[in-house]
C-alpha cells in the first residue's frame, strides 16, 4: 500500500469534527511557497514603513484607552 493510499484509508476513519484540522494541515502542505514569501515580505515592508512603529505608550495610557482600571 502506498503512502497516498494509506492516507486515504486513514482519512476515512477521521471523525467529521476533526476533518477541518486535516484540511488545514493539507492546505498548509500544498501552499504556494512563493506566494507565502511574498505575503510575508509585504508585511515586513508595511511594518518597516509604518510611521507609528516607534511610538510607545505607557501601561497606564493603554489601560485608560481600554477602560481597564
PDB file of N, CA and C in Angstrom:
ATOM      1  N   UNK A   1       0.855  -1.170   0.000  1.00  0.00           N
ATOM      2  CA  UNK A   1       0.000   0.000   0.000  1.00  0.00           C
ATOM      3  C   UNK A   1       0.901   1.233   0.000  1.00  0.00           C
ATOM      4  N   UNK A   2       0.616   2.172  -0.901  1.00  0.00           N
ATOM      5  CA  UNK A   2       1.417   3.394  -0.982  1.00  0.00           C
ATOM      6  C   UNK A   2       1.056   4.327   0.174  1.00  0.00           C
ATOM      7  N   UNK A   3       1.900   5.303   0.396  1.00  0.00           N
ATOM      8  CA  UNK A   3       1.616   6.295   1.437  1.00  0.00           C
ATOM      9  C   UNK A   3       0.326   7.046   1.140  1.00  0.00           C
ATOM     10  N   UNK A   4       0.102   7.357  -0.132  1.00  0.00           N
ATOM     11  CA  UNK A   4      -1.128   8.066  -0.513  1.00  0.00           C
ATOM     12  C   UNK A   4      -2.358   7.213  -0.190  1.00  0.00           C
ATOM     13  N   UNK A   5      -2.297   5.930  -0.540  1.00  0.00           N
ATOM     14  CA  UNK A   5      -3.421   5.032  -0.258  1.00  0.00           C
ATOM     15  C   UNK A   5      -3.645   4.898   1.247  1.00  0.00           C
ATOM     16  N   UNK A   6      -2.569   4.835   1.993  1.00  0.00           N
ATOM     17  CA  UNK A   6      -2.689   4.744   3.445  1.00  0.00           C
ATOM     18  C   UNK A   6      -3.325   6.007   4.021  1.00  0.00           C
ATOM     19  N   UNK A   7      -2.951   7.155   3.507  1.00  0.00           N
ATOM     20  CA  UNK A   7      -3.551   8.411   3.971  1.00  0.00           C
ATOM     21  C   UNK A   7      -5.056   8.434   3.709  1.00  0.00           C
ATOM     22  N   UNK A   8      -5.444   8.015   2.495  1.00  0.00           N
ATOM     23  CA  UNK A   8      -6.868   7.990   2.152  1.00  0.00           C
ATOM     24  C   UNK A   8      -7.610   7.030   3.064  1.00  0.00           C
ATOM     25  N   UNK A   9      -7.019   5.876   3.310  1.00  0.00           N
ATOM     26  CA  UNK A   9      -7.658   4.886   4.178  1.00  0.00           C
ATOM     27  C   UNK A   9      -7.820   5.436   5.598  1.00  0.00           C
ATOM     28  N   UNK A  10      -6.783   6.064   6.112  1.00  0.00           N
ATOM     29  CA  UNK A  10      -6.860   6.644   7.454  1.00  0.00           C
ATOM     30  C   UNK A  10      -7.869   7.789   7.514  1.00  0.00           C
ATOM     31  N   UNK A  11      -7.944   8.560   6.441  1.00  0.00           N
ATOM     32  CA  UNK A  11      -8.871   9.684   6.388  1.00  0.00           C
ATOM     33  C   UNK A  11     -10.316   9.218   6.542  1.00  0.00           C
ATOM     34  N   UNK A  12     -10.610   8.043   6.035  1.00  0.00           N
ATOM     35  CA  UNK A  12     -11.965   7.504   6.153  1.00  0.00           C
ATOM     36  C   UNK A  12     -12.353   7.268   7.607  1.00  0.00           C
ATOM     37  N   UNK A  13     -11.376   7.094   8.492  1.00  0.00           N
ATOM     38  CA  UNK A  13     -11.696   6.843   9.896  1.00  0.00           C
ATOM     39  C   UNK A  13     -11.651   8.099  10.758  1.00  0.00           C
ATOM     40  N   UNK A  14     -11.321   9.247  10.156  1.00  0.00           N
ATOM     41  CA  UNK A  14     -11.272  10.501  10.917  1.00  0.00           C
ATOM     42  C   UNK A  14     -12.702  10.996  11.120  1.00  0.00           C
ATOM     43  N   UNK A  15     -13.077  11.312  12.369  1.00  0.00           N
ATOM     44  CA  UNK A  15     -14.430  11.822  12.619  1.00  0.00           C
ATOM     45  C   UNK A  15     -14.654  13.170  11.919  1.00  0.00           C
ATOM     46  N   UNK A  16     -15.893  13.433  11.543  1.00  0.00           N
ATOM     47  CA  UNK A  16     -16.221  14.664  10.819  1.00  0.00           C
ATOM     48  C   UNK A  16     -15.761  15.914  11.560  1.00  0.00           C
ATOM     49  N   UNK A  17     -15.848  15.916  12.879  1.00  0.00           N
ATOM     50  CA  UNK A  17     -15.483  17.126  13.617  1.00  0.00           C
ATOM     51  C   UNK A  17     -13.980  17.396  13.597  1.00  0.00           C
ATOM     52  N   UNK A  18     -13.172  16.441  13.141  1.00  0.00           N
ATOM     53  CA  UNK A  18     -11.728  16.645  13.044  1.00  0.00           C
ATOM     54  C   UNK A  18     -11.255  16.877  11.607  1.00  0.00           C
ATOM     55  N   UNK A  19     -12.150  16.776  10.643  1.00  0.00           N
ATOM     56  CA  UNK A  19     -11.776  16.930   9.239  1.00  0.00           C
ATOM     57  C   UNK A  19     -11.204  18.317   8.977  1.00  0.00           C
ATOM     58  N   UNK A  20     -11.695  19.333   9.660  1.00  0.00           N
ATOM     59  CA  UNK A  20     -11.175  20.695   9.482  1.00  0.00           C
ATOM     60  C   UNK A  20      -9.695  20.788   9.802  1.00  0.00           C
ATOM     61  N   UNK A  21      -9.257  20.068  10.829  1.00  0.00           N
ATOM     62  CA  UNK A  21      -7.836  20.066  11.182  1.00  0.00           C
ATOM     63  C   UNK A  21      -7.005  19.426  10.074  1.00  0.00           C
ATOM     64  N   UNK A  22      -7.518  18.325   9.546  1.00  0.00           N
ATOM     65  CA  UNK A  22      -6.809  17.623   8.469  1.00  0.00           C
ATOM     66  C   UNK A  22      -6.732  18.521   7.238  1.00  0.00           C
ATOM     67  N   UNK A  23      -7.837  19.153   6.914  1.00  0.00           N
ATOM     68  CA  UNK A  23      -7.880  20.038   5.753  1.00  0.00           C
ATOM     69  C   UNK A  23      -6.883  21.181   5.896  1.00  0.00           C
ATOM     70  N   UNK A  24      -6.861  21.825   7.060  1.00  0.00           N
ATOM     71  CA  UNK A  24      -5.930  22.933   7.280  1.00  0.00           C
ATOM     72  C   UNK A  24      -4.487  22.473   7.143  1.00  0.00           C
ATOM     73  N   UNK A  25      -4.191  21.300   7.655  1.00  0.00           N
ATOM     74  CA  UNK A  25      -2.833  20.775   7.572  1.00  0.00           C
ATOM     75  C   UNK A  25      -2.443  20.504   6.120  1.00  0.00           C
ATOM     76  N   UNK A  26      -3.341  19.876   5.384  1.00  0.00           N
ATOM     77  CA  UNK A  26      -3.056  19.560   3.985  1.00  0.00           C
ATOM     78  C   UNK A  26      -2.917  20.842   3.168  1.00  0.00           C
ATOM     79  N   UNK A  27      -3.762  21.817   3.438  1.00  0.00           N
ATOM     80  CA  UNK A  27      -3.642  23.090   2.731  1.00  0.00           C
ATOM     81  C   UNK A  27      -2.289  23.730   3.013  1.00  0.00           C
ATOM     82  N   UNK A  28      -1.823  23.625   4.242  1.00  0.00           N
ATOM     83  CA  UNK A  28      -0.515  24.163   4.581  1.00  0.00           C
ATOM     84  C   UNK A  28       0.594  23.453   3.837  1.00  0.00           C
ATOM     85  N   UNK A  29       0.461  22.151   3.681  1.00  0.00           N
ATOM     86  CA  UNK A  29       1.474  21.382   2.959  1.00  0.00           C
ATOM     87  C   UNK A  29       1.520  21.723   1.482  1.00  0.00           C
ATOM     88  N   UNK A  30       0.384  22.076   0.929  1.00  0.00           N
ATOM     89  CA  UNK A  30       0.312  22.316  -0.510  1.00  0.00           C
ATOM     90  C   UNK A  30       0.344  23.802  -0.853  1.00  0.00           C
ATOM     91  N   UNK A  31       0.559  24.654   0.135  1.00  0.00           N
ATOM     92  CA  UNK A  31       0.552  26.098  -0.094  1.00  0.00           C
ATOM     93  C   UNK A  31       1.674  26.502  -1.047  1.00  0.00           C
ATOM     94  N   UNK A  32       1.423  27.540  -1.764  1.00  0.00           N
ATOM     95  CA  UNK A  32       2.398  28.091  -2.704  1.00  0.00           C
ATOM     96  C   UNK A  32       3.451  28.864  -1.907  1.00  0.00           C
ATOM     97  N   UNK A  33       4.653  28.328  -1.854  1.00  0.00           N
ATOM     98  CA  UNK A  33       5.731  28.935  -1.070  1.00  0.00           C
ATOM     99  C   UNK A  33       6.070  30.339  -1.554  1.00  0.00           C
ATOM    100  N   UNK A  34       6.062  30.559  -2.857  1.00  0.00           N
ATOM    101  CA  UNK A  34       6.385  31.885  -3.388  1.00  0.00           C
ATOM    102  C   UNK A  34       5.352  32.914  -2.953  1.00  0.00           C
ATOM    103  N   UNK A  35       4.081  32.534  -3.000  1.00  0.00           N
ATOM    104  CA  UNK A  35       3.023  33.450  -2.572  1.00  0.00           C
ATOM    105  C   UNK A  35       3.143  33.733  -1.085  1.00  0.00           C
ATOM    106  N   UNK A  36       3.478  32.711  -0.307  1.00  0.00           N
ATOM    107  CA  UNK A  36       3.644  32.885   1.131  1.00  0.00           C
ATOM    108  C   UNK A  36       4.811  33.823   1.429  1.00  0.00           C
ATOM    109  N   UNK A  37       5.918  33.638   0.733  1.00  0.00           N
ATOM    110  CA  UNK A  37       7.080  34.517   0.909  1.00  0.00           C
ATOM    111  C   UNK A  37       6.742  35.956   0.540  1.00  0.00           C
ATOM    112  N   UNK A  38       6.022  36.129  -0.550  1.00  0.00           N
ATOM    113  CA  UNK A  38       5.638  37.477  -0.988  1.00  0.00           C
ATOM    114  C   UNK A  38       4.739  38.137   0.046  1.00  0.00           C
ATOM    115  N   UNK A  39       3.803  37.372   0.622  1.00  0.00           N
ATOM    116  CA  UNK A  39       2.912  37.902   1.640  1.00  0.00           C
ATOM    117  C   UNK A  39       3.710  38.354   2.866  1.00  0.00           C
ATOM    118  N   UNK A  40       4.660  37.524   3.300  1.00  0.00           N
ATOM    119  CA  UNK A  40       5.479  37.862   4.470  1.00  0.00           C
ATOM    120  C   UNK A  40       6.355  39.083   4.200  1.00  0.00           C
ATOM    121  N   UNK A  41       6.927  39.152   3.007  1.00  0.00           N
ATOM    122  CA  UNK A  41       7.740  40.309   2.657  1.00  0.00           C
ATOM    123  C   UNK A  41       6.910  41.589   2.653  1.00  0.00           C
ATOM    124  N   UNK A  42       5.668  41.488   2.194  1.00  0.00           N
ATOM    125  CA  UNK A  42       4.769  42.651   2.197  1.00  0.00           C
ATOM    126  C   UNK A  42       4.489  43.100   3.628  1.00  0.00           C
ATOM    127  N   UNK A  43       4.258  42.154   4.528  1.00  0.00           N
ATOM    128  CA  UNK A  43       4.021  42.505   5.929  1.00  0.00           C
ATOM    129  C   UNK A  43       5.228  43.203   6.548  1.00  0.00           C
ATOM    130  N   UNK A  44       6.420  42.687   6.272  1.00  0.00           N
ATOM    131  CA  UNK A  44       7.648  43.299   6.797  1.00  0.00           C
ATOM    132  C   UNK A  44       7.799  44.708   6.238  1.00  0.00           C
ATOM    133  N   UNK A  45       7.577  44.867   4.948  1.00  0.00           N
ATOM    134  CA  UNK A  45       7.695  46.176   4.315  1.00  0.00           C
ATOM    135  C   UNK A  45       6.710  47.174   4.923  1.00  0.00           C
ATOM    136  N   UNK A  46       5.463  46.735   5.135  1.00  0.00           N
ATOM    137  CA  UNK A  46       4.466  47.607   5.751  1.00  0.00           C
ATOM    138  C   UNK A  46       4.896  48.015   7.152  1.00  0.00           C
ATOM    139  N   UNK A  47       5.430  47.069   7.906  1.00  0.00           N
ATOM    140  CA  UNK A  47       5.884  47.381   9.260  1.00  0.00           C
ATOM    141  C   UNK A  47       7.048  48.367   9.230  1.00  0.00           C
ATOM    142  N   UNK A  48       8.035  48.108   8.381  1.00  0.00           N
ATOM    143  CA  UNK A  48       9.216  48.966   8.335  1.00  0.00           C
ATOM    144  C   UNK A  48       8.889  50.381   7.883  1.00  0.00           C
ATOM    145  N   UNK A  49       7.840  50.556   7.096  1.00  0.00           N
ATOM    146  CA  UNK A  49       7.461  51.880   6.605  1.00  0.00           C
ATOM    147  C   UNK A  49       6.319  52.511   7.399  1.00  0.00           C
ATOM    148  N   UNK A  50       5.926  51.897   8.492  1.00  0.00           N
ATOM    149  CA  UNK A  50       4.859  52.441   9.330  1.00  0.00           C
ATOM    150  C   UNK A  50       5.405  53.609  10.146  1.00  0.00           C
ATOM    151  N   UNK A  51       4.865  54.812   9.949  1.00  0.00           N
ATOM    152  CA  UNK A  51       5.394  55.967  10.675  1.00  0.00           C
ATOM    153  C   UNK A  51       5.169  55.886  12.192  1.00  0.00           C
ATOM    154  N   UNK A  52       4.262  55.048  12.632  1.00  0.00           N
ATOM    155  CA  UNK A  52       3.968  54.952  14.064  1.00  0.00           C
ATOM    156  C   UNK A  52       4.629  53.757  14.742  1.00  0.00           C
ATOM    157  N   UNK A  53       5.495  53.040  14.031  1.00  0.00           N
ATOM    158  CA  UNK A  53       6.059  51.821  14.602  1.00  0.00           C
ATOM    159  C   UNK A  53       6.934  52.071  15.821  1.00  0.00           C
ATOM    160  N   UNK A  54       7.527  53.251  15.924  1.00  0.00           N
ATOM    161  CA  UNK A  54       8.414  53.534  17.051  1.00  0.00           C
ATOM    162  C   UNK A  54       7.723  54.291  18.179  1.00  0.00           C
ATOM    163  N   UNK A  55       6.419  54.514  18.053  1.00  0.00           N
ATOM    164  CA  UNK A  55       5.671  55.192  19.099  1.00  0.00           C
ATOM    165  C   UNK A  55       5.444  54.211  20.239  1.00  0.00           C
ATOM    166  N   UNK A  56       5.667  54.662  21.439  1.00  0.00           N
ATOM    167  CA  UNK A  56       5.426  53.780  22.586  1.00  0.00           C
ATOM    168  C   UNK A  56       4.394  54.420  23.505  1.00  0.00           C
ATOM    169  N   UNK A  57       3.728  53.587  24.259  1.00  0.00           N
ATOM    170  CA  UNK A  57       2.684  54.027  25.165  1.00  0.00           C
ATOM    171  C   UNK A  57       2.947  53.412  26.531  1.00  0.00           C
ATOM    172  N   UNK A  58       2.596  54.155  27.552  1.00  0.00           N
ATOM    173  CA  UNK A  58       2.757  53.614  28.898  1.00  0.00           C
ATOM    174  C   UNK A  58       1.630  52.627  29.173  1.00  0.00           C
ATOM    175  N   UNK A  59       1.860  51.785  30.123  1.00  0.00           N
ATOM    176  CA  UNK A  59       0.828  50.835  30.524  1.00  0.00           C
ATOM    177  C   UNK A  59      -0.413  51.577  31.009  1.00  0.00           C
ATOM    178  N   UNK A  60      -0.207  52.657  31.724  1.00  0.00           N
ATOM    179  CA  UNK A  60      -1.345  53.435  32.236  1.00  0.00           C
ATOM    180  C   UNK A  60      -2.161  54.028  31.089  1.00  0.00           C
ATOM    181  N   UNK A  61      -1.510  54.558  30.041  1.00  0.00           N
ATOM    182  CA  UNK A  61      -2.239  55.083  28.884  1.00  0.00           C
ATOM    183  C   UNK A  61      -3.062  53.996  28.215  1.00  0.00           C
ATOM    184  N   UNK A  62      -2.484  52.826  28.085  1.00  0.00           N
ATOM    185  CA  UNK A  62      -3.208  51.710  27.459  1.00  0.00           C
ATOM    186  C   UNK A  62      -4.402  51.307  28.301  1.00  0.00           C
ATOM    187  N   UNK A  63      -4.205  51.209  29.583  1.00  0.00           N
ATOM    188  CA  UNK A  63      -5.303  50.818  30.465  1.00  0.00           C
ATOM    189  C   UNK A  63      -6.443  51.820  30.388  1.00  0.00           C
ATOM    190  N   UNK A  64      -6.115  53.115  30.327  1.00  0.00           N
ATOM    191  CA  UNK A  64      -7.140  54.140  30.207  1.00  0.00           C
ATOM    192  C   UNK A  64      -7.913  53.966  28.901  1.00  0.00           C
ATOM    193  N   UNK A  65      -7.170  53.784  27.799  1.00  0.00           N
ATOM    194  CA  UNK A  65      -7.821  53.663  26.493  1.00  0.00           C
ATOM    195  C   UNK A  65      -8.710  52.433  26.439  1.00  0.00           C
ATOM    196  N   UNK A  66      -8.301  51.349  27.067  1.00  0.00           N
ATOM    197  CA  UNK A  66      -9.063  50.100  27.041  1.00  0.00           C
ATOM    198  C   UNK A  66     -10.130  50.032  28.122  1.00  0.00           C
ATOM    199  N   UNK A  67     -10.190  51.055  28.980  1.00  0.00           N
ATOM    200  CA  UNK A  67     -11.183  51.070  30.050  1.00  0.00           C
ATOM    201  C   UNK A  67     -10.902  50.091  31.166  1.00  0.00           C
ATOM    202  N   UNK A  68      -9.620  49.845  31.407  1.00  0.00           N
ATOM    203  CA  UNK A  68      -9.215  48.917  32.474  1.00  0.00           C
ATOM    204  C   UNK A  68      -8.682  49.753  33.628  1.00  0.00           C
ATOM    205  N   UNK A  69      -9.121  49.406  34.820  1.00  0.00           N
ATOM    206  CA  UNK A  69      -8.624  50.194  35.963  1.00  0.00           C
ATOM    207  C   UNK A  69      -7.503  49.487  36.694  1.00  0.00           C
TER     208      UNK A  69
END
